[in-house]
Amino acid sequence: MKGDMRFTYPLWQMGFILLLIGITTIIGIASDYKLTNSTDSFLFEFTMEGNSFWYFAIWLAILLIYLALFRWKLHQHNKRNTDHKLKFSSLKPQEYMNDDELFEDVTRRATQKVYSYFTIALPIVAGFFLILPIGKFGMLNVLLLLAIGQYYIYYRTIRKYIAEDTD
């Protein structure tokens, strides 16, 4: 189990989401955008003034380096674990572990907890969105924070199983 990236995959996802929150915050605070839609054309203009462009460029570079590191770690994992390969992009969540019945049960329990989390969190967040004057980027960041919560719940459940299994 040591070195199996399927157990740390949620941590990688949480890191990626944190970087996305940084980018959306920079765009939301420091940018100005216009949307023009006429009958014959569609124009989207995006401008940043002052140092905000450099903050955005640096944050974007960090995101790209993170993605390259993630891809390299994924390649290393697939080399070591030929039976449990992970894909860089897939419609099926990479966290599902169908090795045996025990892993299937742990994955099922973790996804049930995540489902319960969203059953409670989404209506509460929707209520706040209706009451509070939160802009588009604020809403996006709150939804990304919910996604971090999802991966945290999943990781905590899987980690609890790994701790019990190694004892």
PDB file of C-alpha atoms in Angstrom:
ATOM      1  CA  MET A   1       0.000   0.000   0.000  1.00  0.00           C
ATOM      2  CA  LYS A   2       2.961   2.272   0.487  1.00  0.00           C
ATOM      3  CA  GLY A   3       3.540   4.393  -2.614  1.00  0.00           C
ATOM      4  CA  ASP A   4       0.058   3.742  -3.977  1.00  0.00           C
ATOM      5  CA  MET A   5      -1.103   7.112  -5.272  1.00  0.00           C
ATOM      6  CA  ARG A   6      -4.756   6.091  -5.082  1.00  0.00           C
ATOM      7  CA  PHE A   7      -4.622   6.897  -1.360  1.00  0.00           C
ATOM      8  CA  THR A   8      -3.064  10.342  -1.808  1.00  0.00           C
ATOM      9  CA  TYR A   9      -5.060  11.252  -4.927  1.00  0.00           C
ATOM     10  CA  PRO A  10      -7.625  13.283  -2.910  1.00  0.00           C
ATOM     11  CA  LEU A  11      -4.775  15.353  -1.441  1.00  0.00           C
ATOM     12  CA  TRP A  12      -3.543  16.146  -4.943  1.00  0.00           C
ATOM     13  CA  GLN A  13      -7.072  17.180  -5.916  1.00  0.00           C
ATOM     14  CA  MET A  14      -7.371  19.438  -2.869  1.00  0.00           C
ATOM     15  CA  GLY A  15      -4.075  21.132  -3.767  1.00  0.00           C
ATOM     16  CA  PHE A  16      -5.259  21.706  -7.319  1.00  0.00           C
ATOM     17  CA  ILE A  17      -8.537  23.185  -6.077  1.00  0.00           C
ATOM     18  CA  LEU A  18      -6.666  25.539  -3.732  1.00  0.00           C
ATOM     19  CA  LEU A  19      -4.640  26.783  -6.690  1.00  0.00           C
ATOM     20  CA  LEU A  20      -7.862  27.297  -8.664  1.00  0.00           C
ATOM     21  CA  ILE A  21      -9.300  29.302  -5.769  1.00  0.00           C
ATOM     22  CA  GLY A  22      -6.213  31.524  -5.906  1.00  0.00           C
ATOM     23  CA  ILE A  23      -6.635  32.134  -9.624  1.00  0.00           C
ATOM     24  CA  THR A  24     -10.363  32.831  -9.401  1.00  0.00           C
ATOM     25  CA  THR A  25      -9.757  35.227  -6.503  1.00  0.00           C
ATOM     26  CA  ILE A  26      -7.141  37.141  -8.481  1.00  0.00           C
ATOM     27  CA  ILE A  27      -9.425  37.305 -11.512  1.00  0.00           C
ATOM     28  CA  GLY A  28     -12.427  38.316  -9.399  1.00  0.00           C
ATOM     29  CA  ILE A  29     -10.625  41.091  -7.532  1.00  0.00           C
ATOM     30  CA  ALA A  30      -8.218  42.484 -10.106  1.00  0.00           C
ATOM     31  CA  SER A  31      -9.868  42.086 -13.487  1.00  0.00           C
ATOM     32  CA  ASP A  32     -12.453  43.842 -15.534  1.00  0.00           C
ATOM     33  CA  TYR A  33     -14.323  42.034 -18.234  1.00  0.00           C
ATOM     34  CA  LYS A  34     -16.935  42.937 -20.793  1.00  0.00           C
ATOM     35  CA  LEU A  35     -19.201  40.679 -22.752  1.00  0.00           C
ATOM     36  CA  THR A  36     -20.533  41.956 -26.050  1.00  0.00           C
ATOM     37  CA  ASN A  37     -23.028  39.895 -27.941  1.00  0.00           C
ATOM     38  CA  SER A  38     -24.419  41.257 -31.154  1.00  0.00           C
ATOM     39  CA  THR A  39     -26.250  39.472 -33.934  1.00  0.00           C
ATOM     40  CA  ASP A  40     -23.117  38.759 -35.964  1.00  0.00           C
ATOM     41  CA  SER A  41     -20.349  38.500 -33.364  1.00  0.00           C
ATOM     42  CA  PHE A  42     -19.448  37.557 -29.820  1.00  0.00           C
ATOM     43  CA  LEU A  43     -16.687  39.448 -27.996  1.00  0.00           C
ATOM     44  CA  PHE A  44     -15.239  38.787 -24.564  1.00  0.00           C
ATOM     45  CA  GLU A  45     -12.741  41.365 -23.308  1.00  0.00           C
ATOM     46  CA  PHE A  46     -10.645  40.647 -20.228  1.00  0.00           C
ATOM     47  CA  THR A  47      -8.299  43.296 -18.766  1.00  0.00           C
ATOM     48  CA  MET A  48      -5.994  43.441 -15.759  1.00  0.00           C
ATOM     49  CA  GLU A  49      -4.207  46.557 -14.585  1.00  0.00           C
ATOM     50  CA  GLY A  50      -1.102  47.176 -12.528  1.00  0.00           C
ATOM     51  CA  ASN A  51       0.589  44.270 -10.778  1.00  0.00           C
ATOM     52  CA  SER A  52      -2.479  42.063 -10.937  1.00  0.00           C
ATOM     53  CA  PHE A  53      -1.364  40.648 -14.296  1.00  0.00           C
ATOM     54  CA  TRP A  54       1.923  39.531 -12.732  1.00  0.00           C
ATOM     55  CA  TYR A  55       0.145  37.952  -9.765  1.00  0.00           C
ATOM     56  CA  PHE A  56      -2.076  36.097 -12.193  1.00  0.00           C
ATOM     57  CA  ALA A  57       0.874  35.015 -14.364  1.00  0.00           C
ATOM     58  CA  ILE A  58       2.872  33.769 -11.366  1.00  0.00           C
ATOM     59  CA  TRP A  59      -0.120  31.899  -9.945  1.00  0.00           C
ATOM     60  CA  LEU A  60      -0.827  30.369 -13.362  1.00  0.00           C
ATOM     61  CA  ALA A  61       2.823  29.282 -13.634  1.00  0.00           C
ATOM     62  CA  ILE A  62       2.581  27.641 -10.202  1.00  0.00           C
ATOM     63  CA  LEU A  63      -0.577  25.849 -11.343  1.00  0.00           C
ATOM     64  CA  LEU A  64       1.135  24.564 -14.493  1.00  0.00           C
ATOM     65  CA  ILE A  65       4.167  23.371 -12.497  1.00  0.00           C
ATOM     66  CA  TYR A  66       1.807  21.627 -10.077  1.00  0.00           C
ATOM     67  CA  LEU A  67       0.039  19.900 -12.970  1.00  0.00           C
ATOM     68  CA  ALA A  68       3.375  18.802 -14.458  1.00  0.00           C
ATOM     69  CA  LEU A  69       4.484  17.425 -11.077  1.00  0.00           C
ATOM     70  CA  PHE A  70       1.147  15.643 -10.674  1.00  0.00           C
ATOM     71  CA  ARG A  71       1.475  14.116 -14.137  1.00  0.00           C
ATOM     72  CA  TRP A  72       5.029  12.956 -13.355  1.00  0.00           C
ATOM     73  CA  LYS A  73       3.891  11.384 -10.046  1.00  0.00           C
ATOM     74  CA  LEU A  74       1.028   9.697 -11.897  1.00  0.00           C
ATOM     75  CA  HIS A  75       3.486   8.305 -14.441  1.00  0.00           C
ATOM     76  CA  GLN A  76       5.701   6.998 -11.612  1.00  0.00           C
ATOM     77  CA  HIS A  77       2.692   5.390  -9.937  1.00  0.00           C
ATOM     78  CA  ASN A  78       1.587   3.699 -13.159  1.00  0.00           C
ATOM     79  CA  LYS A  79       5.116   2.360 -13.680  1.00  0.00           C
ATOM     80  CA  ARG A  80       5.241   0.836 -10.171  1.00  0.00           C
ATOM     81  CA  ASN A  81       1.619  -0.334 -10.020  1.00  0.00           C
ATOM     82  CA  THR A  82       0.790  -1.794 -13.402  1.00  0.00           C
ATOM     83  CA  ASP A  83      -2.334  -3.462 -11.989  1.00  0.00           C
ATOM     84  CA  HIS A  84      -3.701  -0.204 -10.535  1.00  0.00           C
ATOM     85  CA  LYS A  85      -3.072   2.423 -13.192  1.00  0.00           C
ATOM     86  CA  LEU A  86      -4.538   5.896 -12.850  1.00  0.00           C
ATOM     87  CA  LYS A  87      -5.464   8.201 -15.721  1.00  0.00           C
ATOM     88  CA  PHE A  88      -4.706  11.905 -15.884  1.00  0.00           C
ATOM     89  CA  SER A  89      -8.262  12.613 -16.979  1.00  0.00           C
ATOM     90  CA  SER A  90     -11.230  10.301 -16.777  1.00  0.00           C
ATOM     91  CA  LEU A  91     -14.974  10.475 -16.252  1.00  0.00           C
ATOM     92  CA  LYS A  92     -14.752   7.786 -13.572  1.00  0.00           C
ATOM     93  CA  PRO A  93     -13.357   9.092 -10.265  1.00  0.00           C
ATOM     94  CA  GLN A  94      -9.872   7.705  -9.720  1.00  0.00           C
ATOM     95  CA  GLU A  95     -10.552   7.142  -6.043  1.00  0.00           C
ATOM     96  CA  TYR A  96     -12.778   4.122  -6.681  1.00  0.00           C
ATOM     97  CA  MET A  97     -10.785   1.099  -5.635  1.00  0.00           C
ATOM     98  CA  ASN A  98     -12.231  -2.190  -6.830  1.00  0.00           C
ATOM     99  CA  ASP A  99      -9.305  -4.438  -5.894  1.00  0.00           C
ATOM    100  CA  ASP A 100     -11.333  -6.685  -3.647  1.00  0.00           C
ATOM    101  CA  GLU A 101     -14.549  -6.682  -1.652  1.00  0.00           C
ATOM    102  CA  LEU A 102     -12.970  -4.859   1.285  1.00  0.00           C
ATOM    103  CA  PHE A 103     -11.776  -1.954  -0.872  1.00  0.00           C
ATOM    104  CA  GLU A 104     -15.162  -1.807  -2.568  1.00  0.00           C
ATOM    105  CA  ASP A 105     -16.826  -1.580   0.846  1.00  0.00           C
ATOM    106  CA  VAL A 106     -14.467   1.177   2.043  1.00  0.00           C
ATOM    107  CA  THR A 107     -14.984   3.124  -1.181  1.00  0.00           C
ATOM    108  CA  ARG A 108     -18.741   2.711  -0.846  1.00  0.00           C
ATOM    109  CA  ARG A 109     -18.673   4.000   2.752  1.00  0.00           C
ATOM    110  CA  ALA A 110     -16.528   6.968   1.763  1.00  0.00           C
ATOM    111  CA  THR A 111     -18.786   7.920  -1.141  1.00  0.00           C
ATOM    112  CA  GLN A 112     -21.854   7.583   1.114  1.00  0.00           C
ATOM    113  CA  LYS A 113     -20.292  10.064   3.529  1.00  0.00           C
ATOM    114  CA  VAL A 114     -19.552  12.451   0.655  1.00  0.00           C
ATOM    115  CA  TYR A 115     -23.129  12.109  -0.592  1.00  0.00           C
ATOM    116  CA  SER A 116     -24.453  12.897   2.905  1.00  0.00           C
ATOM    117  CA  TYR A 117     -22.109  15.901   3.062  1.00  0.00           C
ATOM    118  CA  PHE A 118     -23.485  17.319  -0.177  1.00  0.00           C
ATOM    119  CA  THR A 119     -27.073  16.580   0.855  1.00  0.00           C
ATOM    120  CA  ILE A 120     -26.582  18.919   3.800  1.00  0.00           C
ATOM    121  CA  ALA A 121     -24.060  21.431   2.424  1.00  0.00           C
ATOM    122  CA  LEU A 122     -25.630  22.317  -0.933  1.00  0.00           C
ATOM    123  CA  PRO A 123     -29.002  23.525   0.413  1.00  0.00           C
ATOM    124  CA  ILE A 124     -27.248  25.545   3.127  1.00  0.00           C
ATOM    125  CA  VAL A 125     -24.905  27.157   0.609  1.00  0.00           C
ATOM    126  CA  ALA A 126     -27.802  27.824  -1.786  1.00  0.00           C
ATOM    127  CA  GLY A 127     -29.647  29.571   1.060  1.00  0.00           C
ATOM    128  CA  PHE A 128     -26.612  31.767   1.761  1.00  0.00           C
ATOM    129  CA  PHE A 129     -26.338  32.590  -1.936  1.00  0.00           C
ATOM    130  CA  LEU A 130     -29.970  33.747  -1.933  1.00  0.00           C
ATOM    131  CA  ILE A 131     -29.596  35.869   1.212  1.00  0.00           C
ATOM    132  CA  LEU A 132     -26.076  37.314   0.906  1.00  0.00           C
ATOM    133  CA  PRO A 133     -24.877  39.486  -1.975  1.00  0.00           C
ATOM    134  CA  ILE A 134     -22.098  37.185  -3.155  1.00  0.00           C
ATOM    135  CA  GLY A 135     -20.663  37.751  -6.628  1.00  0.00           C
ATOM    136  CA  LYS A 136     -19.936  35.135  -9.269  1.00  0.00           C
ATOM    137  CA  PHE A 137     -16.357  34.578  -8.199  1.00  0.00           C
ATOM    138  CA  GLY A 138     -17.359  34.323  -4.550  1.00  0.00           C
ATOM    139  CA  MET A 139     -19.923  31.665  -5.439  1.00  0.00           C
ATOM    140  CA  LEU A 140     -17.352  29.800  -7.495  1.00  0.00           C
ATOM    141  CA  ASN A 141     -14.874  29.866  -4.617  1.00  0.00           C
ATOM    142  CA  VAL A 142     -17.494  28.590  -2.158  1.00  0.00           C
ATOM    143  CA  LEU A 143     -18.296  25.707  -4.527  1.00  0.00           C
ATOM    144  CA  LEU A 144     -14.588  24.936  -4.828  1.00  0.00           C
ATOM    145  CA  LEU A 145     -14.342  24.922  -1.015  1.00  0.00           C
ATOM    146  CA  LEU A 146     -17.203  22.407  -0.973  1.00  0.00           C
ATOM    147  CA  ALA A 147     -15.166  20.253  -3.354  1.00  0.00           C
ATOM    148  CA  ILE A 148     -12.210  20.439  -0.959  1.00  0.00           C
ATOM    149  CA  GLY A 149     -14.542  19.232   1.797  1.00  0.00           C
ATOM    150  CA  GLN A 150     -15.600  16.328  -0.410  1.00  0.00           C
ATOM    151  CA  TYR A 151     -12.035  15.192  -0.988  1.00  0.00           C
ATOM    152  CA  TYR A 152     -11.176  15.684   2.698  1.00  0.00           C
ATOM    153  CA  ILE A 153     -14.065  13.454   3.813  1.00  0.00           C
ATOM    154  CA  TYR A 154     -13.096  10.811   1.287  1.00  0.00           C
ATOM    155  CA  TYR A 155      -9.394  10.932   2.250  1.00  0.00           C
ATOM    156  CA  ARG A 156     -10.160  10.797   5.991  1.00  0.00           C
ATOM    157  CA  THR A 157     -12.364   7.732   5.528  1.00  0.00           C
ATOM    158  CA  ILE A 158      -9.786   5.896   3.392  1.00  0.00           C
ATOM    159  CA  ARG A 159      -6.958   6.878   5.722  1.00  0.00           C
ATOM    160  CA  LYS A 160      -8.870   5.521   8.720  1.00  0.00           C
ATOM    161  CA  TYR A 161      -9.118   2.190   6.902  1.00  0.00           C
ATOM    162  CA  ILE A 162      -5.394   2.190   6.027  1.00  0.00           C
ATOM    163  CA  ALA A 163      -4.492   2.941   9.676  1.00  0.00           C
ATOM    164  CA  GLU A 164      -6.667   0.018  10.849  1.00  0.00           C
ATOM    165  CA  ASP A 165      -5.225  -2.268   8.173  1.00  0.00           C
ATOM    166  CA  THR A 166      -1.581  -1.566   9.072  1.00  0.00           C
ATOM    167  CA  ASP A 167      -2.174  -2.250  12.807  1.00  0.00           C
TER     168      ASP A 167
END
